[in-house]
Each structure stands twice: as C-alpha cells, then as structure tokens.
Coordinates of C-alpha atoms in Angstrom, one line a residue:
Chain A
M1 CA 80.5 152.8 26.2
L2 CA 77.4 153.4 24.0
G3 CA 76.4 150.8 21.5
L4 CA 77.0 153.2 18.7
E5 CA 80.0 153.4 16.6
F6 CA 80.2 155.6 13.7
P7 CA 81.2 153.9 10.4
P8 CA 84.3 155.0 8.7
I9 CA 83.9 157.7 6.2
N10 CA 84.6 155.5 3.3
E11 CA 81.7 153.3 4.3
I12 CA 79.1 156.0 4.1
L13 CA 80.5 157.6 1.0
R14 CA 82.0 154.9 -1.2
W15 CA 79.4 153.0 -2.9
Q16 CA 79.8 149.6 -4.3
D17 CA 81.2 149.6 -7.7
L18 CA 78.8 148.3 -10.3
T19 CA 81.6 147.4 -12.6
N20 CA 85.3 148.2 -12.4
S21 CA 84.8 151.6 -14.2
F22 CA 81.3 152.5 -13.3
N23 CA 79.9 153.1 -9.8
K24 CA 76.7 154.5 -8.4
I25 CA 78.0 158.1 -8.4
S26 CA 78.6 157.8 -12.1
L27 CA 75.1 156.3 -12.4
I28 CA 73.6 159.3 -10.6
A29 CA 75.6 161.8 -12.8
V30 CA 74.4 160.1 -15.9
A31 CA 70.9 159.9 -14.6
A32 CA 71.0 163.7 -13.8
A33 CA 72.1 164.5 -17.3
I34 CA 69.4 162.3 -18.8
I35 CA 66.7 163.6 -16.5
G36 CA 67.7 167.2 -17.2
S37 CA 67.7 166.6 -21.0
L38 CA 64.4 164.8 -20.8
V39 CA 62.7 167.7 -18.9
F40 CA 63.8 170.2 -21.4
L41 CA 63.1 167.9 -24.3
L42 CA 59.5 167.4 -23.1
A43 CA 59.2 171.1 -22.2
G44 CA 60.3 172.1 -25.7
S45 CA 57.9 169.8 -27.4
K46 CA 54.9 171.4 -25.8
D47 CA 52.9 174.2 -27.5
A48 CA 54.8 177.4 -26.9
A49 CA 52.0 179.8 -27.8
V50 CA 49.7 179.1 -24.9
A51 CA 50.4 179.9 -21.2
P52 CA 53.0 177.4 -20.0
T53 CA 51.8 174.6 -17.6
G54 CA 53.4 171.6 -16.0
I55 CA 56.8 170.6 -17.3
R56 CA 57.1 173.6 -19.6
N57 CA 56.3 175.9 -16.8
L58 CA 59.1 174.3 -14.7
A59 CA 61.6 174.7 -17.5
E60 CA 60.7 178.2 -18.2
T61 CA 60.7 179.1 -14.6
S62 CA 64.3 177.8 -14.3
V63 CA 65.3 179.7 -17.4
E64 CA 63.9 182.9 -16.0
F65 CA 65.4 182.3 -12.6
I66 CA 68.9 182.0 -14.2
E67 CA 68.3 185.1 -16.4
D68 CA 66.7 187.3 -13.8
S69 CA 68.4 186.4 -10.5
V70 CA 71.8 185.1 -11.7
I71 CA 72.8 186.8 -14.9
M72 CA 71.1 190.2 -14.6
Q73 CA 72.3 190.6 -11.1
T74 CA 75.9 189.9 -11.9
M75 CA 76.8 190.3 -15.5
G76 CA 74.0 192.5 -16.8
K77 CA 72.5 192.3 -20.3
E78 CA 75.6 191.3 -22.2
G79 CA 75.8 188.1 -20.1
L80 CA 72.6 186.7 -21.4
P81 CA 74.3 184.5 -24.1
W82 CA 75.7 182.5 -21.1
T83 CA 72.3 181.4 -20.1
P84 CA 72.5 177.8 -21.6
F85 CA 75.8 177.1 -19.9
L86 CA 74.8 178.5 -16.5
L87 CA 71.4 176.8 -16.8
S88 CA 72.8 173.4 -17.5
L89 CA 75.3 173.9 -14.7
F90 CA 72.5 174.8 -12.3
I91 CA 70.3 171.9 -13.3
F92 CA 73.1 169.4 -13.3
I93 CA 74.3 170.4 -9.8
L94 CA 70.8 170.6 -8.5
L95 CA 69.9 167.1 -9.7
C96 CA 73.2 165.7 -8.4
N97 CA 72.7 167.3 -5.1
S98 CA 69.1 166.3 -4.7
T99 CA 69.8 162.6 -4.7
G100 CA 71.0 163.2 -1.2
I101 CA 67.5 163.7 0.0
V102 CA 65.6 161.3 -2.2
P103 CA 64.7 158.3 -0.1
I104 CA 66.4 155.0 -0.9
I105 CA 69.1 156.7 -2.9
Q106 CA 70.2 159.1 -0.1
M107 CA 73.6 159.9 -1.5
P108 CA 74.4 163.2 -3.1
A109 CA 76.7 162.6 -6.0
T110 CA 78.4 165.9 -5.2
A111 CA 79.4 164.6 -1.8
R112 CA 82.3 162.9 -3.6
I113 CA 84.8 165.4 -4.8
A114 CA 85.0 164.2 -8.4
I115 CA 82.0 166.1 -9.9
P116 CA 82.6 169.4 -8.0
L117 CA 86.3 169.2 -9.0
F118 CA 85.5 168.6 -12.6
L119 CA 82.9 171.4 -12.7
S120 CA 85.0 174.0 -11.1
L121 CA 88.0 173.2 -13.3
L122 CA 85.6 173.6 -16.3
V123 CA 84.5 176.9 -14.9
W124 CA 88.1 177.9 -14.3
I125 CA 88.9 177.1 -18.0
V126 CA 85.8 178.9 -19.1
F127 CA 86.5 182.1 -17.2
I128 CA 90.1 182.3 -18.2
G129 CA 89.2 181.5 -21.8
T130 CA 86.6 184.3 -21.7
G131 CA 89.1 186.7 -20.3
L132 CA 91.6 185.8 -23.1
K133 CA 88.9 186.2 -25.7
H134 CA 87.7 189.6 -24.5
Q135 CA 91.0 191.2 -23.4
K136 CA 93.6 189.1 -25.4
I137 CA 96.9 188.7 -23.6
R138 CA 96.3 191.8 -21.5
Y139 CA 93.9 189.7 -19.5
F140 CA 96.8 188.3 -17.4
T141 CA 98.4 191.7 -16.8
N142 CA 95.0 193.2 -15.9
L143 CA 94.4 190.2 -13.7
L144 CA 97.7 190.5 -11.8
W145 CA 97.8 194.3 -11.7
P146 CA 94.4 195.8 -11.7
P147 CA 94.5 199.3 -13.3
G148 CA 95.5 202.0 -10.9
V149 CA 97.9 200.0 -8.7
P150 CA 101.0 201.9 -7.6
V151 CA 104.2 200.5 -8.9
A152 CA 105.6 199.9 -5.5
L153 CA 102.7 197.6 -4.6
K154 CA 102.8 195.6 -7.9
P155 CA 104.7 192.5 -6.7
L156 CA 102.5 192.1 -3.6
V157 CA 99.2 192.8 -5.4
G158 CA 100.3 190.5 -8.2
L159 CA 101.0 187.7 -5.9
I160 CA 97.7 188.1 -4.0
E161 CA 95.7 188.4 -7.2
F162 CA 97.4 185.4 -8.7
F163 CA 96.5 183.3 -5.7
S164 CA 93.0 184.5 -5.3
T165 CA 92.0 184.2 -8.9
I166 CA 94.0 181.3 -10.3
I167 CA 94.2 179.0 -7.3
V168 CA 91.6 180.0 -4.6
R169 CA 88.7 180.4 -7.0
P170 CA 88.5 176.9 -8.4
L171 CA 89.5 175.4 -5.0
S172 CA 86.9 177.3 -3.1
L173 CA 84.2 176.4 -5.7
T174 CA 85.1 172.7 -5.3
V175 CA 85.4 172.7 -1.6
R176 CA 82.2 174.7 -1.0
L177 CA 80.0 172.4 -3.0
F178 CA 81.6 169.2 -2.0
A179 CA 82.0 169.9 1.7
N180 CA 78.5 171.3 2.1
M181 CA 76.9 168.2 0.6
L182 CA 79.3 165.9 2.5
A183 CA 78.5 167.6 5.8
G184 CA 74.8 167.4 5.1
H185 CA 75.1 163.7 4.3
I186 CA 77.1 163.0 7.4
L187 CA 74.5 164.8 9.5
L188 CA 71.7 162.7 8.0
V189 CA 73.7 159.5 8.5
T190 CA 74.4 160.4 12.1
F191 CA 70.8 161.0 13.0
A192 CA 69.6 157.9 11.1
L193 CA 72.2 155.8 13.0
L194 CA 71.3 157.3 16.3
S195 CA 67.6 156.8 15.7
E196 CA 68.1 153.2 14.7
A197 CA 70.4 152.5 17.7
M198 CA 67.9 154.0 20.1
F199 CA 65.0 152.0 18.6
E200 CA 66.9 148.8 18.9
A201 CA 68.8 149.3 22.1
K202 CA 68.1 146.7 24.8
T203 CA 67.1 148.6 27.9
H204 CA 65.5 147.6 31.1
V205 CA 62.5 149.7 30.3
P206 CA 61.4 149.0 26.7
L207 CA 59.3 152.1 26.7
L208 CA 62.5 154.1 26.5
N209 CA 63.1 152.8 23.0
I210 CA 60.3 155.2 21.9
G211 CA 62.9 158.0 22.6
G212 CA 64.4 157.0 19.3
I213 CA 61.7 159.1 17.7
L214 CA 63.4 162.3 18.8
P215 CA 66.5 161.8 16.6
F216 CA 64.1 160.6 13.9
F217 CA 62.3 163.9 14.0
M218 CA 65.6 165.6 13.9
L219 CA 66.4 163.6 10.8
V220 CA 63.1 164.7 9.2
F221 CA 63.9 168.3 10.0
L222 CA 67.4 168.1 8.7
T223 CA 66.1 166.5 5.5
A224 CA 63.9 169.5 5.1
F225 CA 66.9 171.7 5.8
E226 CA 68.9 169.8 3.2
V227 CA 66.3 170.7 0.6
L228 CA 67.3 174.3 1.2
V229 CA 71.0 173.5 1.1
V230 CA 70.6 171.5 -2.1
F231 CA 69.0 174.4 -3.9
L232 CA 71.3 177.0 -2.3
Q233 CA 74.5 175.3 -3.2
A234 CA 73.5 174.9 -6.8
Y235 CA 72.5 178.6 -6.9
I236 CA 75.7 179.7 -5.3
F237 CA 77.9 177.7 -7.6
T238 CA 76.0 179.1 -10.6
I239 CA 76.1 182.7 -9.4
L240 CA 79.8 182.5 -8.5
T241 CA 80.5 181.2 -12.0
A242 CA 78.5 184.1 -13.4
V243 CA 80.5 186.5 -11.2
Y244 CA 83.8 185.0 -12.3
I245 CA 82.9 185.1 -16.0
G246 CA 81.5 188.6 -15.6
S247 CA 84.7 189.8 -14.0
S248 CA 86.9 188.4 -16.8
T249 CA 85.0 190.2 -19.5
H250 CA 85.9 193.6 -18.1
A251 CA 89.3 194.9 -17.0
E252 CA 87.9 196.8 -14.0
H253 CA 88.2 195.3 -10.6
Chain B
M1 CA 93.5 169.3 24.8
E2 CA 96.5 167.3 25.8
A3 CA 94.9 166.3 29.1
I4 CA 91.9 164.9 27.3
S5 CA 94.2 163.0 24.9
H6 CA 96.0 161.5 27.9
V7 CA 92.8 160.4 29.4
V8 CA 91.5 158.9 26.2
A9 CA 94.8 157.3 25.4
A10 CA 95.1 155.5 28.6
G11 CA 95.4 151.9 27.8
L12 CA 96.1 152.5 24.2
T13 CA 99.4 151.9 22.5
G14 CA 101.3 153.4 19.6
D15 CA 99.2 153.6 16.5
E16 CA 95.9 153.7 18.4
Q17 CA 97.1 156.6 20.5
K18 CA 98.1 158.4 17.4
K19 CA 94.7 157.9 15.9
A20 CA 93.0 159.1 19.1
N21 CA 95.1 162.2 19.1
A22 CA 94.2 162.8 15.5
A23 CA 90.5 162.4 16.2
I24 CA 90.7 164.9 19.0
G25 CA 92.7 167.3 16.9
A26 CA 90.2 167.0 14.1
G27 CA 87.4 167.9 16.4
F28 CA 89.2 171.0 17.7
A29 CA 90.2 171.9 14.2
Y30 CA 86.7 172.1 12.9
G31 CA 85.3 173.6 16.1
I32 CA 87.8 176.5 16.0
A33 CA 87.4 176.9 12.2
A34 CA 83.7 177.4 12.6
I35 CA 83.9 180.3 15.0
G36 CA 85.1 183.0 12.7
P37 CA 82.8 182.2 9.8
G38 CA 79.9 181.8 12.2
I39 CA 80.4 185.4 13.4
G40 CA 81.0 186.6 9.9
I41 CA 77.9 185.0 8.4
G42 CA 75.8 186.4 11.3
Y43 CA 77.2 189.8 10.7
I44 CA 76.5 189.6 6.9
V45 CA 72.9 188.4 7.3
G46 CA 72.2 190.9 10.0
K47 CA 73.4 193.8 8.0
S48 CA 71.6 192.6 4.9
V49 CA 68.3 192.4 6.8
E50 CA 68.9 195.9 8.0
A51 CA 69.6 197.1 4.5
M52 CA 66.5 195.3 3.2
A53 CA 64.3 196.8 5.9
R54 CA 65.6 200.3 5.1
Q55 CA 65.3 199.9 1.4
P56 CA 62.8 197.2 0.5
E57 CA 63.0 198.1 -3.2
A58 CA 66.7 197.1 -3.3
A59 CA 66.0 193.7 -1.6
G60 CA 66.8 191.6 -4.6
M61 CA 70.3 193.1 -5.1
V62 CA 71.0 192.9 -1.4
R63 CA 70.0 189.3 -1.3
T64 CA 72.3 188.3 -4.2
T65 CA 75.2 190.2 -2.6
M66 CA 74.4 188.6 0.7
F67 CA 74.5 185.1 -0.7
L68 CA 77.8 185.9 -2.4
G69 CA 79.3 187.1 0.9
I70 CA 78.0 184.1 2.8
A71 CA 79.6 181.8 0.2
F72 CA 83.0 183.5 0.5
T73 CA 82.8 183.5 4.3
E74 CA 81.6 180.0 4.5
A75 CA 84.5 178.7 2.5
L76 CA 86.7 179.1 5.5
A77 CA 84.6 176.9 7.7
L78 CA 84.4 174.3 4.9
I79 CA 88.1 174.2 4.6
G80 CA 88.2 173.5 8.3
F81 CA 85.6 170.7 7.7
V82 CA 87.9 169.2 5.0
V83 CA 90.8 169.3 7.3
F84 CA 88.6 167.5 9.9
I85 CA 87.9 164.8 7.4
L86 CA 91.5 164.5 6.4
I87 CA 93.0 164.1 9.8
G88 CA 90.2 162.7 11.8
L89 CA 88.6 160.0 9.8
Chain C
M1 CA 89.7 149.1 18.2
L2 CA 86.4 147.7 17.1
T3 CA 84.1 149.5 14.7
A4 CA 80.5 148.7 14.1
V5 CA 79.6 149.1 10.5
V6 CA 75.9 149.4 9.7
I7 CA 74.9 148.9 6.1
Q8 CA 71.4 149.3 5.0
S9 CA 70.2 147.1 2.2
G10 CA 66.5 147.2 1.7
S11 CA 64.8 146.7 5.1
A12 CA 67.6 144.7 6.5
F13 CA 70.5 146.2 8.4
T14 CA 73.7 144.4 8.4
V15 CA 76.0 145.1 11.3
H16 CA 79.5 143.9 11.3
L17 CA 82.1 144.6 13.8
V18 CA 85.5 145.0 12.2
K19 CA 88.8 145.7 13.5
S20 CA 89.8 148.8 11.7
D21 CA 93.5 148.6 11.9
T22 CA 95.8 150.2 9.4
T23 CA 98.2 147.3 9.4
V24 CA 95.5 144.7 8.8
P25 CA 92.8 146.5 6.8
A26 CA 89.3 145.3 7.0
N27 CA 89.9 142.1 8.8
P28 CA 86.8 141.0 10.6
T29 CA 87.6 139.8 14.1
A30 CA 84.0 139.1 14.9
E31 CA 80.9 139.6 12.9
Q32 CA 77.3 139.4 13.5
T33 CA 74.3 139.8 11.2
T34 CA 71.2 141.4 12.5
S35 CA 68.0 141.7 10.6
T36 CA 65.1 143.8 11.6
D37 CA 63.8 140.8 13.5
A38 CA 67.2 139.8 14.9
Q39 CA 69.1 140.8 17.9
P40 CA 69.7 144.5 18.5
I41 CA 73.1 146.0 18.1
S42 CA 74.0 146.2 21.6
A43 CA 73.3 142.5 22.2
V44 CA 76.9 141.8 21.7
P45 CA 78.8 143.8 24.2
I46 CA 81.8 145.1 22.4
S47 CA 84.0 144.9 25.3
A48 CA 83.1 141.3 25.8
V49 CA 84.9 140.2 22.7
P50 CA 88.4 139.7 23.6
I51 CA 90.3 141.2 20.8
S52 CA 93.6 139.7 21.5
A53 CA 92.0 136.3 22.4
V54 CA 90.5 135.8 19.0
P55 CA 93.1 134.9 16.5
I56 CA 92.4 136.5 13.2
S57 CA 92.6 133.3 11.3
A58 CA 90.1 131.7 13.6
V59 CA 87.1 133.4 11.9
P60 CA 86.1 131.5 8.8
I61 CA 85.9 133.6 5.7
S62 CA 82.5 132.2 4.9
A63 CA 81.1 134.0 7.9
V64 CA 81.4 137.3 6.2
P65 CA 77.9 138.5 5.2
I66 CA 76.8 137.8 1.6
S67 CA 76.1 141.5 1.0
G68 CA 79.8 141.8 0.4
E69 CA 80.0 145.5 1.4
V70 CA 83.0 145.0 3.6
V71 CA 85.0 148.0 4.6
K72 CA 87.6 148.7 2.0
P73 CA 90.2 151.2 2.8
G74 CA 89.5 153.0 -0.4
P75 CA 91.0 156.2 -1.5
S76 CA 91.0 159.3 0.7
P77 CA 87.6 160.8 0.8
I78 CA 88.8 164.0 -0.8
A79 CA 90.8 162.3 -3.6
P80 CA 88.8 162.2 -6.8
E81 CA 88.3 158.9 -8.4
L82 CA 89.0 158.9 -12.1
K83 CA 85.9 157.0 -13.1
E84 CA 83.7 159.4 -11.3
V85 CA 85.4 162.4 -12.9
A86 CA 85.1 160.8 -16.3
W87 CA 81.5 159.8 -16.0
G88 CA 80.3 162.9 -14.2
G89 CA 82.3 165.2 -16.4
G90 CA 81.3 163.4 -19.5
S91 CA 77.6 163.4 -18.7
F92 CA 77.8 167.1 -17.8
V93 CA 79.5 168.0 -21.0
V94 CA 77.0 166.1 -23.0
F95 CA 74.2 167.7 -21.2
A96 CA 75.6 171.2 -21.6
V97 CA 76.3 170.7 -25.3
L98 CA 72.7 169.4 -25.8
M99 CA 71.4 172.4 -23.9
R100 CA 73.5 174.9 -25.8
F101 CA 72.7 173.7 -29.3
W102 CA 69.4 172.0 -29.1
L103 CA 67.2 172.0 -26.0
F104 CA 67.7 175.6 -24.9
P105 CA 67.3 177.4 -28.2
R106 CA 64.1 175.4 -28.9
L107 CA 62.6 176.4 -25.5
K108 CA 63.9 180.0 -25.8
K109 CA 62.4 180.4 -29.3
G110 CA 59.0 179.5 -28.0
M111 CA 59.3 181.8 -25.0
D112 CA 60.5 184.7 -27.1
A113 CA 57.7 184.2 -29.6
R114 CA 55.1 184.2 -26.8
Y115 CA 56.6 187.2 -25.1
A116 CA 56.8 189.0 -28.4
G117 CA 53.1 188.2 -28.9
I118 CA 52.2 189.4 -25.4
R119 CA 54.2 192.5 -26.0
S120 CA 52.5 193.3 -29.3
D121 CA 49.1 192.6 -27.6
H122 CA 50.1 195.0 -24.9
E123 CA 51.1 197.6 -27.5
G124 CA 47.8 197.1 -29.3
A125 CA 45.9 197.5 -26.1
E126 CA 47.9 200.6 -25.4
A127 CA 47.1 202.0 -28.8
T128 CA 43.4 201.3 -28.4
R129 CA 43.5 202.9 -25.0
S130 CA 45.2 206.1 -26.3
A131 CA 42.8 206.3 -29.2
A132 CA 39.9 206.0 -26.8
K133 CA 41.5 208.7 -24.7
A134 CA 41.8 211.0 -27.7
E135 CA 38.2 210.4 -28.6
V136 CA 37.2 211.2 -25.0
A137 CA 39.2 214.4 -25.2
G138 CA 37.6 215.4 -28.5
Y139 CA 34.1 214.8 -27.1
E140 CA 35.0 216.8 -24.0
A141 CA 36.2 219.7 -26.2
Q142 CA 33.0 219.6 -28.2
L143 CA 31.0 219.5 -25.0
A144 CA 32.8 222.6 -23.7
G145 CA 32.0 224.4 -27.0
V146 CA 28.4 223.6 -26.8
K147 CA 28.3 224.7 -23.2
A148 CA 30.0 228.0 -24.0
E149 CA 27.5 228.6 -26.8
A150 CA 24.6 227.8 -24.6
A151 CA 26.0 230.2 -22.0
A152 CA 26.3 232.9 -24.6
H153 CA 22.7 232.4 -25.7
I154 CA 21.5 232.6 -22.2
D155 CA 23.5 235.7 -21.6
A156 CA 22.1 237.4 -24.7
V157 CA 18.6 236.5 -23.9
R158 CA 19.1 237.8 -20.4
Q159 CA 20.5 241.0 -21.8
T160 CA 17.5 241.6 -24.0
L161 CA 15.2 240.8 -21.2
E162 CA 17.0 243.2 -19.0
T163 CA 16.8 246.1 -21.5
E164 CA 13.1 245.3 -22.2
R165 CA 12.4 245.3 -18.5
T166 CA 14.1 248.6 -17.9
A167 CA 12.3 250.2 -20.9
R168 CA 9.0 248.8 -19.7
L169 CA 9.7 250.0 -16.2
A170 CA 10.6 253.5 -17.4
V171 CA 7.3 253.7 -19.3
V172 CA 5.3 252.5 -16.4
N173 CA 7.1 255.0 -14.1
A174 CA 6.4 257.8 -16.5
E175 CA 2.7 256.8 -16.5
I176 CA 2.6 256.7 -12.8
A177 CA 4.2 260.1 -12.5
E178 CA 1.8 261.5 -15.0
H179 CA -1.2 260.1 -13.1
R180 CA 0.3 261.4 -9.9
N181 CA 0.7 264.9 -11.3
A182 CA -2.8 264.8 -12.6
A183 CA -4.2 263.7 -9.4
A184 CA -2.1 266.3 -7.5
A185 CA -3.4 269.1 -9.8
E186 CA -7.0 267.9 -9.4
N187 CA -6.4 267.8 -5.7
D188 CA -5.0 271.3 -5.7
A189 CA -7.9 272.6 -7.7
A190 CA -10.4 270.9 -5.4
R191 CA -8.7 272.3 -2.4
L192 CA -8.6 275.8 -3.9
A193 CA -12.3 275.5 -4.7
V194 CA -13.1 274.3 -1.2
Q195 CA -11.0 277.0 0.3
S196 CA -12.8 279.8 -1.7
Q197 CA -16.1 278.3 -0.8
I198 CA -15.1 278.1 2.8
E199 CA -13.7 281.7 2.6
S200 CA -16.9 283.0 1.1
A201 CA -19.0 281.0 3.6
V202 CA -16.8 282.3 6.5
A203 CA -17.0 285.9 5.1
D204 CA -20.7 285.5 4.8
V205 CA -21.1 284.2 8.3
S206 CA -18.6 286.8 9.7
G207 CA -20.4 289.6 7.8
R208 CA -23.8 288.4 9.1
A209 CA -22.4 288.1 12.6
I210 CA -20.9 291.5 12.5
E211 CA -24.1 292.9 11.1
L212 CA -26.0 291.3 13.9
A213 CA -23.6 292.5 16.5
V214 CA -23.0 296.0 15.1
G215 CA -26.2 296.6 13.2
K216 CA -24.4 297.7 10.3
R217 CA -23.3 295.7 7.4
P218 CA -19.5 295.8 7.1
D219 CA -17.7 296.3 3.9
V220 CA -17.7 293.1 2.1
T221 CA -14.3 293.5 0.5
L222 CA -12.7 294.2 3.9
V223 CA -14.3 291.2 5.5
N224 CA -13.2 289.1 2.6
R225 CA -9.6 290.3 3.0
V226 CA -9.6 289.7 6.7
V227 CA -11.0 286.2 6.3
A228 CA -8.5 285.5 3.6
D229 CA -5.6 286.7 5.8
V230 CA -6.8 284.6 8.8
M231 CA -7.3 281.5 6.7
G232 CA -4.0 282.1 5.0
A233 CA -2.3 282.3 8.4
G234 CA -4.2 279.1 9.5
A235 CA -3.3 277.3 6.3
T236 CA 0.4 278.2 6.6
R237 CA 0.5 277.2 10.3

C-alpha cells in the first residue's frame, strides 16, 4: 500500500464557508465581476484618440476578438449588437476559470456546478427569448419541425429537436464547462499530492526523494496546459452561445 | 471486471465492498466513455488540418467549426466524467 | 477504510486520517498533524492503526486540528449550492448590465471614433494619391505631345534636307556630265587632229618611200586614200 490516499472529492472542491451564505466560490465570482468592470472602467477612461496601449489595448483586443472570431463567424453582421453580452460572458467565465491556475487560490470557480448552471440557464432563456422575439410563436413550431420535414417524420423529428434544443443544449453547456474545469483541477491536485508524497516519503535511500521532482514538472506542464483550457472553455462557451442565439434568429436549420 | 472486484473486495464487508465495486465501475465508466470522443476528436482535428493545408485562406472558418465540433464531441466524454464523479467518489 | 486528507494552509500541510464511513461521517479515528518540518506522511503506517481496536470515543475531540477543515460530507459535487448560484449569478448579471449600459458603449464609442478617424485619414490619403496619379498622367500626356511635336519637326527638317540634297546632287551631276562631255569632245578633236597629222605624216613618208623605191612620185591623193583606209582598218581593229 502506498502512502498516498486521494482526498474525497468534497475536500478538494468545497471550500470553507466564510459565512453561512458566502463562500470562497462566491468571493471569486464577485471578484471576477469587479475585476472585469475595473478593467473596462480604466480602459474606457483612457484617451481614445491615440493608439491604444496597456489596459485599453487589452480591452479593445478582447472586444475585437469577440466581434471578429465569435460573432462574425457565427451570426454575421446582424449579431454585432450582442457584443456586450457575449463579451461579459467571455470575460466573466475567463476570470472565473483562471483562478484555477493562479497560485495560492488554485480553485476555478467554475469547477463547482453553480456558476456554469446559472450561466447556461441564462443563455437558454436568452436564446429562447430571442427566438420568440424574432419569430413570435412560430419559433416553437419552427424549432420542433424545421421547414421541409415530411409529415410522416414529424413526431420523430419533433421529439429529437425538442430534446436536443430544449434539454441537451443547456445541459451540455453546463457540463462542458464544469467538467472540464473540474477535471483540470483534479489533475493538478493529483500531481501536487503525488509530488508532495514523493518528496516526503521515508525511503531507505533519501536520494530517491528527488524523484518527486518528476510529478512536479508534470504539475508545471499541466498548469501550462490549463492556461489553454481556461481560455478555450471560455471561448467555446461564448461561441456556442453565439451559435444558439444565431440559430434562433432565423427559421432555417 | 468482476474478477478484479472480487480480488479487491477480499476481506471487505457489505458497504465497503459496495463502495469498492462502485469505484471500479466508475473507472471503467470513464475509461470507456473516453474512447469514442477520443477517436472523434482525433478525426475532427485531422480533417481540419487537412482542410487548412489545402485552403489556408479558409483557415479561420475551419478553425471555428473545428472548435465547435470538438465541443460537441467532447460533451460525451464529459458526461462520462460526471458519471465517474457521481458513482465513484 | 482510512483516508488521508491533506489540506494545505500556507506552508503547512495538515494531514488527518479519517475513517470515511457513510454511517459515521467524518469521525476521526486517528489524526496526526505534520508540518513541513514534522514527520512525513508515511511515518504512520496506515495498516498499523487497528481500526477496530480504537474505539471512536477514545479520541478526544480536542485532538482535531485547529484548522477546522474537517471533511464534511457536503452536498453531491454536481449539486449546485444556492448561495453560489445566487452570488455567482448576481455578480454576473451586475457585470453584464454594467457592460451593456455603461462600460462597453464608452469603450466602443472611443474605438469607433478612432476607426472613423483612421478611415477618413485613409480616404484622404487615397484622394491625394489619386490626385497625384492624375497629375502624373497629365504630365505624361503633355510629354507625349511635346515628343510628337519634336518628332514632326525633325521629320520636316529631314525632308527639306533631303530635297535640298537631291537638288544639289542633280546640279552637281549635270555639271559633271557637262564637263565630261566637253572633255570628250576635246579629246575627240585632239584625236582627230593627231590622226590627220599622223595620216599626212604617214602619207608623206609612204610617198617618199615609194618615190625612192620606184623613182616616180605617186599620186598624192591615192596615197592619202590608201593610208586613210589602212589606218581606218587599224583604228577599227
């Protein structure tokens, strides 16, 4: 038996409650909102006429990223009014994710299901609301029976479409973000624990303890990988939101 | 799978044996759930690289579509991961 | 079943071994605190702790580490906690509303203004460039006109030169021909004179020779005619 036992999942995920109704996940979410607002506040108060530098450059780059590689690729030009919503979604998720790789904090707020669930329910409401606004009540019929479906297939197609749009979409959005961040977090915890256990293990040859540096390198490498995942998950959540909203503005499928 | 659980469960009783079985099942659940999406994502990325090499001017569009495809495919593996958490831990 | 729970708080690691049993949740059967300078994890062999031998109540509660982060069963990891939903959702909604109505429009206005400025600058540069291009085209047209004019001038001058030259050449040729004719006439005259002189001389000599040979002076006209015949034959030969 090795001297390493993995802690139960609640131990690595559930942070101590600060008060009865406020824990560190909530703290991270609030901090993410404040940091995001602060960045854009500072960026907006700089001189707009000169070439952007520093924080304004950061903010403008993110705006252009959302406009060029999220909205223009999925919704086209008429989707540009959605930029503020998608931008705040992207920034918020990115900041909540990135606490998972910030030393000392090391806990992605999105590795708890609460925030992803709320965000995807919000997205769900938004895209259904958009569909109702653009297509009135025909949205639901268009949703269940895309134009051009033979009558004989209507019950089957309706069932499939109902499931894939109304149920699977928010579920998969939630699970994708939450499970990706949780998996990354568990990976990091595993290698940190392994590294620590190898450094502190009592062996006959103390030199062997240096072997603990191998999982430590793996930990560093995985942290670098998590940087990619953090960005990619925020991007994918945003782009899927854009796709869903774009698909409910038009009847075609 | 059952043989392994028998070996592991030797000397355990009742509740513990159940938990051991659950842990083993969870491992298999995630392992098997990862096969299909693994193949799928490999296929998507490979084809996307092929497309980008053939038409570098369409690389942006291909990349976006590739990420979308990966996201949809990966959801299956992630559902497996959630099941793993639910029954194993 | 024993589970080692490692909790990091600052530089100190707290390890406690807990019996994670569903019936008695989070009841420590044995605990041990290791700091960075304390004993390593494996110092307590897990199997050495007789689980059944240690009665649960035998461990004093005060032995639980001060850090207080004992394993609580907690909700299932995929069940959302209401406070997290409320705080996370609330902060996102506030952030999104702020972005929508205040922060983003402010940033976007500046960006649009700058881009419009850049675009107008571009257009100005484009206009200047096209103006310069038009100017260059005009200059080139002018240049072509001047070149054509010069070529016409050159052609005209060449034409006049040519005619002048041919005229002059004709005059000179005529002069040369005249000279040649004059010289030829002179030549002919001289030759005729020389011929007549020679003829008379030959006739004279022939008459004298015949006189000497025959003793009688031949008829002068006859001799002359014979000489003229012979010389004419020699001249034609």
